[in-house]
Amino acid sequence: MSYPRILIIAGSDSGGGAGIQADIKTVTMLGGHAMTAITAITAQNTLGVQAVHPVPTEMVLAQIDSVVSDIGVDAVKIGMIGSAETALAVADRLESIGAPVVLDPVMVATSGGVLADAATIESLHELMGWAFVTTPNLPELEALGGEADLTARGEMLLIKGGHAPGEIITDRLVGSEGEIARWEGARIHTEDTHGTGCTLASAIATGLGQGLDLPEAIARARLFVRLALRTAPGLGRGHGPMAHGAVRLDMGPSGRLNQISVPVSDYAASRDFYEDLGLTLIVDSPDQPYARFEAPGGATLSLHGQQHGVYLECDDLDARVTALISAGLVFDNEPVDQAWGWREAWLVDPAGNRVCLYSAGENRRFPPWRVEG
C-alpha cells in the first residue's frame, strides 16, 4: 500500500479523544500522513464540552490551500466544520482538490455537547454533495433528513447502527440503488467511546487514499475502531478515549509477524512458565491442550500439543496465497476457515519449519472464549 496524504478538516479536542487528535492517531497508525485544517478549538474532556471557539473561515481555507499547494492530497476527512460559512467555503474548495471525501457529520459529542447549530447542520448538505461517502449515526441521519431523502439525492451513506438497541450492531452502506453492503458485530460494552465516529471516518479516508475500494476501506476501519475500543485505557471520569496505539500489530501490511505457536509436553508447567515471564494468559484450554498469551505490544504466543509454527497475518489471505503460489511457493492446503475463527493456509520452509498464513481480525487477541483478567 502507498503512503497516502490525508487532509483532515475538523475541530480540535483538548482531551485528545476525538477530533483532530483522534484523526491524526488513526491516520498514523494505518500508515498515512496526516495534514490538518483546524476548524474550531474546543475545551472538552471525557465529561463534556466546556467551550467552543470557531476558527475564522479565512484561516481554515488558508490551512487547506497551504497543504494542497505543496504536499498534495489523496483523500479528505471532514469532521466538525465550525460554522455554516466555513462549510460552504470548504465545499467550494473541494471542487479543486479532486480527492475522495469522507464526511462525518459531527453535531453532538459523545458526552452530549452540541457542536453544530441549525445553520451549520443545514449547510452540511452542501458538503454531502462533494462527499464520496457520509457516515451518519442514527440521530444524525434523522437530523439530515433521513435515509430515503438523502439517497434520493444521490448520497452514499454509511449508516452507523450503534444507537439502535440490541446486542448486535449493524452498519449499512447504502446508495441511490439501495443497500450495497452491511457489517454486523457484537456490541462492545464500554463507556470509553469518545472519538469512535472521528476514528472510523479517518480510517476510511486512509483506506481510500491507499487505493482500497469503499467496502474494503470500511471493513478495515470498523476493525480498527473495534480493536481500539477493546483496549481503551480507561482515562477520565466520563466517556474516555480509545486506544489507537494498541492496534499496531493487528493492522498493517500483509505478512506481519504477530503470533508464534510452540510445542508443549507438560501443559501446566509451560503455562505457568510463560505467566511467570510476564505474558498475559488470554486462552486457557488444558483439555486441548492449548493456551494463548499476549505479550506487551500486542504479539501473541501459543502453546499447542500438536500444531505449532510461525504465523504471518494477512488482511486478504486468499489474494496473498494466490500471489505466492504464482511465485512458486507450495502450500499444504487452500485457505480454510477454522472453528476458532481464523482462516489459515499452511506451508513449510526449507528447514522443515511450519509457517501459517492467516487472517483472524479480532479473534487473535479477543476470541469469544478469552480469559478476562
GROMACS .gro file of C-alpha atoms in nm:
model
  373
    1MET     CA    1   0.000   0.000   0.000
    2SER     CA    2   0.108   0.358  -0.063
    3TYR     CA    3   0.180   0.626   0.196
    4PRO     CA    4  -0.136   0.835   0.150
    5ARG     CA    5  -0.166   1.206   0.220
    6ILE     CA    6  -0.484   1.261   0.423
    7LEU     CA    7  -0.621   1.610   0.473
    8ILE     CA    8  -0.829   1.633   0.791
    9ILE     CA    9  -1.071   1.926   0.820
   10ALA     CA   10  -1.207   1.915   1.174
   11GLY     CA   11  -1.209   2.062   1.521
   12SER     CA   12  -0.952   2.017   1.796
   13ASP     CA   13  -1.037   1.817   2.110
   14SER     CA   14  -0.833   1.934   2.409
   15GLY     CA   15  -0.894   1.598   2.580
   16GLY     CA   16  -0.729   1.410   2.292
   17GLY     CA   17  -1.004   1.155   2.247
   18ALA     CA   18  -1.181   1.282   1.937
   19GLY     CA   19  -1.146   1.543   1.666
   20ILE     CA   20  -0.813   1.628   1.508
   21GLN     CA   21  -0.624   1.438   1.778
   22ALA     CA   22  -0.807   1.110   1.712
   23ASP     CA   23  -0.781   1.166   1.337
   24ILE     CA   24  -0.405   1.210   1.344
   25LYS     CA   25  -0.359   0.899   1.557
   26THR     CA   26  -0.578   0.694   1.326
   27VAL     CA   27  -0.413   0.804   1.002
   28THR     CA   28  -0.069   0.749   1.151
   29MET     CA   29  -0.146   0.401   1.284
   30LEU     CA   30  -0.285   0.296   0.946
   31GLY     CA   31   0.022   0.411   0.758
   32GLY     CA   32  -0.076   0.753   0.626
   33HIS     CA   33   0.048   1.111   0.653
   34ALA     CA   34  -0.200   1.332   0.839
   35MET     CA   35  -0.240   1.701   0.745
   36THR     CA   36  -0.485   1.932   0.918
   37ALA     CA   37  -0.711   2.230   0.870
   38ILE     CA   38  -0.847   2.306   1.216
   39THR     CA   39  -1.199   2.450   1.208
   40ALA     CA   40  -1.260   2.505   1.578
   41ILE     CA   41  -1.083   2.492   1.912
   42THR     CA   42  -1.277   2.318   2.186
   43ALA     CA   43  -1.227   2.291   2.559
   44GLN     CA   44  -1.355   1.942   2.634
   45ASN     CA   45  -1.279   1.630   2.830
   46THR     CA   46  -1.448   1.295   2.895
   47LEU     CA   47  -1.731   1.469   3.083
   48GLY     CA   48  -1.836   1.720   2.822
   49VAL     CA   49  -1.765   2.024   2.608
   50GLN     CA   50  -1.697   2.336   2.814
   51ALA     CA   51  -1.625   2.587   2.536
   52VAL     CA   52  -1.606   2.613   2.156
   53HIS     CA   53  -1.415   2.877   1.959
   54PRO     CA   54  -1.462   2.856   1.578
   55VAL     CA   55  -1.158   2.934   1.367
   56PRO     CA   56  -1.226   3.212   1.112
   57THR     CA   57  -1.321   3.078   0.771
   58GLU     CA   58  -1.029   3.254   0.603
   59MET     CA   59  -0.784   3.073   0.831
   60VAL     CA   60  -0.945   2.735   0.760
   61LEU     CA   61  -0.910   2.797   0.387
   62ALA     CA   62  -0.552   2.916   0.430
   63GLN     CA   63  -0.462   2.587   0.601
   64ILE     CA   64  -0.623   2.387   0.320
   65ASP     CA   65  -0.454   2.589   0.046
   66SER     CA   66  -0.116   2.563   0.218
   67VAL     CA   67  -0.102   2.182   0.225
   68VAL     CA   68  -0.277   2.128  -0.110
   69SER     CA   69  -0.038   2.359  -0.297
   70ASP     CA   70   0.275   2.188  -0.166
   71ILE     CA   71   0.219   1.836  -0.034
   72GLY     CA   72  -0.094   1.727  -0.221
   73VAL     CA   73  -0.393   1.524  -0.104
   74ASP     CA   74  -0.500   1.164  -0.167
   75ALA     CA   75  -0.816   1.172   0.048
   76VAL     CA   76  -1.004   1.416   0.269
   77LYS     CA   77  -1.179   1.360   0.601
   78ILE     CA   78  -1.421   1.626   0.725
   79GLY     CA   79  -1.548   1.628   1.082
   80MET     CA   80  -1.663   1.922   1.296
   81ILE     CA   81  -1.693   2.208   1.047
   82GLY     CA   82  -1.726   2.501   1.288
   83SER     CA   83  -1.979   2.722   1.109
   84ALA     CA   84  -2.214   2.737   0.812
   85GLU     CA   85  -1.987   2.992   0.646
   86THR     CA   86  -1.690   2.758   0.674
   87ALA     CA   87  -1.892   2.463   0.546
   88LEU     CA   88  -1.993   2.647   0.230
   89ALA     CA   89  -1.641   2.780   0.173
   90VAL     CA   90  -1.486   2.435   0.220
   91ALA     CA   91  -1.740   2.284  -0.020
   92ASP     CA   92  -1.623   2.535  -0.281
   93ARG     CA   93  -1.259   2.439  -0.223
   94LEU     CA   94  -1.328   2.066  -0.259
   95GLU     CA   95  -1.401   2.111  -0.630
   96SER     CA   96  -1.035   2.189  -0.697
   97ILE     CA   97  -0.885   1.919  -0.472
   98GLY     CA   98  -1.015   1.619  -0.667
   99ALA     CA   99  -0.970   1.357  -0.392
  100PRO     CA  100  -1.233   1.131  -0.229
  101VAL     CA  101  -1.403   1.296   0.068
  102VAL     CA  102  -1.530   1.117   0.378
  103LEU     CA  103  -1.775   1.334   0.572
  104ASP     CA  104  -1.850   1.264   0.937
  105PRO     CA  105  -2.145   1.497   1.007
  106VAL     CA  106  -2.047   1.586   1.364
  107MET     CA  107  -2.334   1.751   1.552
  108VAL     CA  108  -2.310   1.628   1.911
  109ALA     CA  109  -2.010   1.499   2.106
  110THR     CA  110  -2.023   1.156   2.271
  111SER     CA  111  -2.058   1.334   2.605
  112GLY     CA  112  -2.364   1.523   2.479
  113GLY     CA  113  -2.207   1.861   2.399
  114VAL     CA  114  -2.360   2.040   2.098
  115LEU     CA  115  -2.102   2.101   1.823
  116ALA     CA  116  -2.320   2.238   1.541
  117ASP     CA  117  -2.608   2.486   1.530
  118ALA     CA  118  -2.908   2.465   1.297
  119ALA     CA  119  -2.748   2.673   1.021
  120THR     CA  120  -2.433   2.460   1.026
  121ILE     CA  121  -2.636   2.139   1.012
  122GLU     CA  122  -2.827   2.272   0.711
  123SER     CA  123  -2.501   2.365   0.536
  124LEU     CA  124  -2.376   2.008   0.570
  125HIS     CA  125  -2.595   1.921   0.272
  126GLU     CA  126  -2.360   2.126   0.055
  127LEU     CA  127  -2.062   1.925   0.180
  128MET     CA  128  -2.251   1.600   0.130
  129GLY     CA  129  -2.277   1.685  -0.237
  130TRP     CA  130  -1.897   1.658  -0.259
  131ALA     CA  131  -1.856   1.358  -0.029
  132PHE     CA  132  -1.767   1.016  -0.161
  133VAL     CA  133  -1.937   0.878   0.149
  134THR     CA  134  -2.106   1.034   0.453
  135THR     CA  135  -2.103   0.847   0.786
  136PRO     CA  136  -2.403   0.950   1.000
  137ASN     CA  137  -2.515   0.771   1.313
  138LEU     CA  138  -2.889   0.725   1.352
  139PRO     CA  139  -2.965   1.061   1.524
  140GLU     CA  140  -2.750   1.244   1.268
  141LEU     CA  141  -2.926   1.062   0.984
  142GLU     CA  142  -3.261   1.182   1.112
  143ALA     CA  143  -3.139   1.540   1.156
  144LEU     CA  144  -3.011   1.543   0.797
  145GLY     CA  145  -3.345   1.430   0.653
  146GLY     CA  146  -3.348   1.051   0.671
  147GLU     CA  147  -3.221   0.768   0.454
  148ALA     CA  148  -3.486   0.787   0.181
  149ASP     CA  149  -3.444   1.160   0.126
  150LEU     CA  150  -3.064   1.154   0.124
  151THR     CA  151  -3.025   0.853  -0.105
  152ALA     CA  152  -3.280   1.005  -0.344
  153ARG     CA  153  -3.038   1.297  -0.374
  154GLY     CA  154  -2.766   1.052  -0.478
  155GLU     CA  155  -2.579   1.047  -0.147
  156MET     CA  156  -2.365   0.749  -0.048
  157LEU     CA  157  -2.417   0.675   0.321
  158LEU     CA  158  -2.251   0.454   0.575
  159ILE     CA  159  -2.530   0.441   0.834
  160LYS     CA  160  -2.383   0.353   1.174
  161GLY     CA  161  -2.613   0.145   1.390
  162GLY     CA  162  -2.459   0.190   1.733
  163HIS     CA  163  -2.754   0.390   1.866
  164ALA     CA  164  -3.002   0.112   1.784
  165PRO     CA  165  -3.099  -0.125   2.069
  166GLY     CA  166  -2.974  -0.482   2.084
  167GLU     CA  167  -2.652  -0.676   2.124
  168ILE     CA  168  -2.568  -0.681   1.752
  169ILE     CA  169  -2.463  -0.358   1.584
  170THR     CA  170  -2.535  -0.333   1.211
  171ASP     CA  171  -2.367  -0.076   0.988
  172ARG     CA  172  -2.510  -0.036   0.637
  173LEU     CA  173  -2.360   0.111   0.320
  174VAL     CA  174  -2.646   0.244   0.108
  175GLY     CA  175  -2.679   0.450  -0.208
  176SER     CA  176  -2.942   0.550  -0.460
  177GLU     CA  177  -2.981   0.187  -0.569
  178GLY     CA  178  -3.034   0.060  -0.215
  179GLU     CA  179  -2.812  -0.136   0.022
  180ILE     CA  180  -2.465  -0.212  -0.109
  181ALA     CA  181  -2.312  -0.390   0.190
  182ARG     CA  182  -2.364  -0.442   0.562
  183TRP     CA  183  -2.147  -0.538   0.855
  184GLU     CA  184  -2.253  -0.685   1.188
  185GLY     CA  185  -2.066  -0.718   1.515
  186ALA     CA  186  -2.139  -0.787   1.878
  187ARG     CA  187  -2.179  -0.473   2.085
  188ILE     CA  188  -1.869  -0.392   2.289
  189HIS     CA  189  -1.986  -0.282   2.632
  190THR     CA  190  -1.771   0.012   2.736
  191GLU     CA  191  -1.812   0.375   2.834
  192ASP     CA  192  -1.488   0.461   2.656
  193THR     CA  193  -1.642   0.551   2.320
  194HIS     CA  194  -1.518   0.907   2.278
  195GLY     CA  195  -1.399   0.959   1.921
  196THR     CA  196  -1.547   0.650   1.756
  197GLY     CA  197  -1.705   0.846   1.471
  198CYS     CA  198  -1.395   1.056   1.405
  199THR     CA  199  -1.176   0.747   1.409
  200LEU     CA  200  -1.399   0.549   1.174
  201ALA     CA  201  -1.418   0.827   0.916
  202SER     CA  202  -1.042   0.893   0.925
  203ALA     CA  203  -0.971   0.523   0.888
  204ILE     CA  204  -1.200   0.502   0.585
  205ALA     CA  205  -1.030   0.805   0.430
  206THR     CA  206  -0.689   0.648   0.484
  207GLY     CA  207  -0.802   0.329   0.315
  208LEU     CA  208  -0.938   0.520   0.017
  209GLY     CA  209  -0.613   0.714  -0.006
  210GLN     CA  210  -0.425   0.383  -0.015
  211GLY     CA  211  -0.634   0.258  -0.305
  212LEU     CA  212  -0.880   0.032  -0.123
  213ASP     CA  213  -1.232   0.022  -0.261
  214LEU     CA  214  -1.501   0.162  -0.033
  215PRO     CA  215  -1.629  -0.166   0.121
  216GLU     CA  216  -1.269  -0.277   0.189
  217ALA     CA  217  -1.186   0.058   0.349
  218ILE     CA  218  -1.499   0.040   0.566
  219ALA     CA  219  -1.431  -0.317   0.678
  220ARG     CA  220  -1.077  -0.232   0.786
  221ALA     CA  221  -1.191   0.089   0.953
  222ARG     CA  222  -1.456  -0.096   1.155
  223LEU     CA  223  -1.197  -0.347   1.272
  224PHE     CA  224  -0.966  -0.064   1.376
  225VAL     CA  225  -1.240   0.100   1.582
  226ARG     CA  226  -1.345  -0.224   1.748
  227LEU     CA  227  -0.989  -0.314   1.847
  228ALA     CA  228  -0.925   0.037   1.981
  229LEU     CA  229  -1.246   0.014   2.184
  230ARG     CA  230  -1.145  -0.322   2.333
  231THR     CA  231  -0.813  -0.184   2.453
  232ALA     CA  232  -0.934   0.155   2.582
  233PRO     CA  233  -0.711   0.275   2.868
  234GLY     CA  234  -0.994   0.392   3.097
  235LEU     CA  235  -0.892   0.757   3.124
  236GLY     CA  236  -1.113   1.026   3.273
  237ARG     CA  237  -1.440   1.008   3.465
  238GLY     CA  238  -1.679   1.001   3.169
  239HIS     CA  239  -1.669   0.877   2.810
  240GLY     CA  240  -1.299   0.803   2.781
  241PRO     CA  241  -1.076   0.780   2.473
  242MET     CA  242  -0.996   0.465   2.281
  243ALA     CA  243  -0.651   0.310   2.246
  244HIS     CA  244  -0.546   0.390   1.890
  245GLY     CA  245  -0.185   0.295   1.955
  246ALA     CA  246  -0.266  -0.052   2.088
  247VAL     CA  247  -0.356  -0.199   1.748
  248ARG     CA  248  -0.016  -0.172   1.582
  249LEU     CA  249   0.018  -0.549   1.526
  250ASP     CA  250  -0.348  -0.604   1.434
  251MET     CA  251  -0.345  -0.376   1.130
  252GLY     CA  252  -0.087  -0.303   0.864
  253PRO     CA  253   0.096  -0.465   0.575
  254SER     CA  254   0.015  -0.825   0.488
  255GLY     CA  255   0.250  -1.085   0.631
  256ARG     CA  256   0.300  -0.917   0.969
  257LEU     CA  257   0.455  -1.149   1.227
  258ASN     CA  258   0.236  -1.133   1.538
  259GLN     CA  259   0.184  -1.494   1.653
  260ILE     CA  260   0.409  -1.793   1.727
  261SER     CA  261   0.298  -2.134   1.849
  262VAL     CA  262   0.539  -2.365   2.034
  263PRO     CA  263   0.502  -2.732   2.134
  264VAL     CA  264   0.415  -2.834   2.489
  265SER     CA  265   0.466  -3.158   2.682
  266ASP     CA  266   0.373  -3.051   3.036
  267TYR     CA  267   0.087  -2.805   2.983
  268ALA     CA  268   0.060  -2.672   3.337
  269ALA     CA  269   0.434  -2.623   3.372
  270SER     CA  270   0.461  -2.438   3.038
  271ARG     CA  271   0.158  -2.222   3.110
  272ASP     CA  272   0.298  -2.121   3.449
  273PHE     CA  273   0.639  -2.056   3.296
  274TYR     CA  274   0.511  -1.804   3.043
  275GLU     CA  275   0.290  -1.636   3.302
  276ASP     CA  276   0.597  -1.604   3.525
  277LEU     CA  277   0.774  -1.433   3.232
  278GLY     CA  278   0.505  -1.165   3.243
  279LEU     CA  279   0.287  -1.264   2.948
  280THR     CA  280  -0.091  -1.234   2.988
  281LEU     CA  281  -0.290  -1.556   2.959
  282ILE     CA  282  -0.586  -1.494   2.724
  283VAL     CA  283  -0.689  -1.852   2.631
  284ASP     CA  284  -0.666  -2.144   2.873
  285SER     CA  285  -0.780  -2.483   2.738
  286PRO     CA  286  -0.591  -2.762   2.919
  287ASP     CA  287  -0.805  -3.034   2.754
  288GLN     CA  288  -0.672  -2.944   2.408
  289PRO     CA  289  -0.403  -2.875   2.536
  290TYR     CA  290  -0.388  -2.513   2.417
  291ALA     CA  291  -0.302  -2.177   2.571
  292ARG     CA  292  -0.254  -1.833   2.419
  293PHE     CA  293  -0.067  -1.543   2.574
  294GLU     CA  294  -0.049  -1.176   2.486
  295ALA     CA  295   0.287  -1.004   2.512
  296PRO     CA  296   0.343  -0.633   2.573
  297GLY     CA  297   0.290  -0.459   2.239
  298GLY     CA  298   0.018  -0.698   2.121
  299ALA     CA  299   0.203  -1.005   1.985
  300THR     CA  300   0.062  -1.342   2.086
  301LEU     CA  301   0.230  -1.673   2.170
  302SER     CA  302   0.052  -2.008   2.189
  303LEU     CA  303   0.124  -2.343   2.350
  304HIS     CA  304  -0.012  -2.631   2.146
  305GLY     CA  305   0.007  -3.003   2.189
  306GLN     CA  306   0.026  -3.075   1.816
  307GLN     CA  307   0.018  -2.781   1.576
  308HIS     CA  308   0.295  -2.524   1.608
  309GLY     CA  309   0.481  -2.281   1.386
  310VAL     CA  310   0.525  -1.920   1.282
  311TYR     CA  311   0.211  -1.721   1.195
  312LEU     CA  312   0.201  -1.431   0.946
  313GLU     CA  313  -0.128  -1.238   0.936
  314CYS     CA  314  -0.274  -1.116   0.606
  315ASP     CA  315  -0.569  -0.883   0.561
  316ASP     CA  316  -0.659  -1.052   0.231
  317LEU     CA  317  -0.538  -1.406   0.288
  318ASP     CA  318  -0.673  -1.557  -0.032
  319ALA     CA  319  -0.513  -1.293  -0.254
  320ARG     CA  320  -0.181  -1.332  -0.073
  321VAL     CA  321  -0.183  -1.711  -0.108
  322THR     CA  322  -0.271  -1.686  -0.477
  323ALA     CA  323   0.018  -1.445  -0.535
  324LEU     CA  324   0.265  -1.669  -0.352
  325ILE     CA  325   0.153  -1.979  -0.542
  326SER     CA  326   0.208  -1.788  -0.866
  327ALA     CA  327   0.559  -1.708  -0.740
  328GLY     CA  328   0.630  -2.080  -0.695
  329LEU     CA  329   0.559  -2.149  -0.327
  330VAL     CA  330   0.377  -2.471  -0.240
  331PHE     CA  331   0.104  -2.473   0.026
  332ASP     CA  332  -0.026  -2.774   0.217
  333ASN     CA  333  -0.382  -2.655   0.176
  334GLU     CA  334  -0.607  -2.390   0.028
  335PRO     CA  335  -0.717  -2.120   0.276
  336VAL     CA  336  -0.972  -2.275   0.511
  337ASP     CA  337  -1.195  -2.138   0.786
  338GLN     CA  338  -1.123  -2.289   1.127
  339ALA     CA  339  -1.364  -2.340   1.417
  340TRP     CA  340  -1.165  -2.095   1.631
  341GLY     CA  341  -1.243  -1.805   1.398
  342TRP     CA  342  -0.922  -1.793   1.192
  343ARG     CA  343  -0.876  -1.855   0.821
  344GLU     CA  344  -0.550  -2.040   0.756
  345ALA     CA  345  -0.319  -2.176   0.489
  346TRP     CA  346  -0.005  -2.374   0.583
  347LEU     CA  347   0.332  -2.432   0.416
  348VAL     CA  348   0.680  -2.548   0.520
  349ASP     CA  349   1.009  -2.359   0.494
  350PRO     CA  350   1.329  -2.525   0.352
  351ALA     CA  351   1.438  -2.633   0.702
  352GLY     CA  352   1.106  -2.804   0.774
  353ASN     CA  353   0.960  -2.532   0.997
  354ARG     CA  354   0.587  -2.490   0.960
  355VAL     CA  355   0.455  -2.148   0.859
  356CYS     CA  356   0.092  -2.038   0.870
  357LEU     CA  357  -0.053  -1.750   0.671
  358TYR     CA  358  -0.382  -1.650   0.826
  359SER     CA  359  -0.643  -1.384   0.892
  360ALA     CA  360  -0.815  -1.350   1.228
  361GLY     CA  361  -0.930  -0.993   1.285
  362GLU     CA  362  -1.048  -0.952   1.643
  363ASN     CA  363  -1.017  -1.323   1.718
  364ARG     CA  364  -0.640  -1.329   1.756
  365ARG     CA  365  -0.639  -1.123   2.076
  366PHE     CA  366  -1.010  -1.119   2.156
  367PRO     CA  367  -1.163  -1.462   2.088
  368PRO     CA  368  -1.510  -1.528   2.235
  369TRP     CA  369  -1.351  -1.751   2.499
  370ARG     CA  370  -1.082  -1.501   2.604
  371VAL     CA  371  -0.983  -1.525   2.971
  372GLU     CA  372  -1.077  -1.196   3.133
  373GLY     CA  373  -0.830  -1.089   3.395
   0.00000   0.00000   0.00000
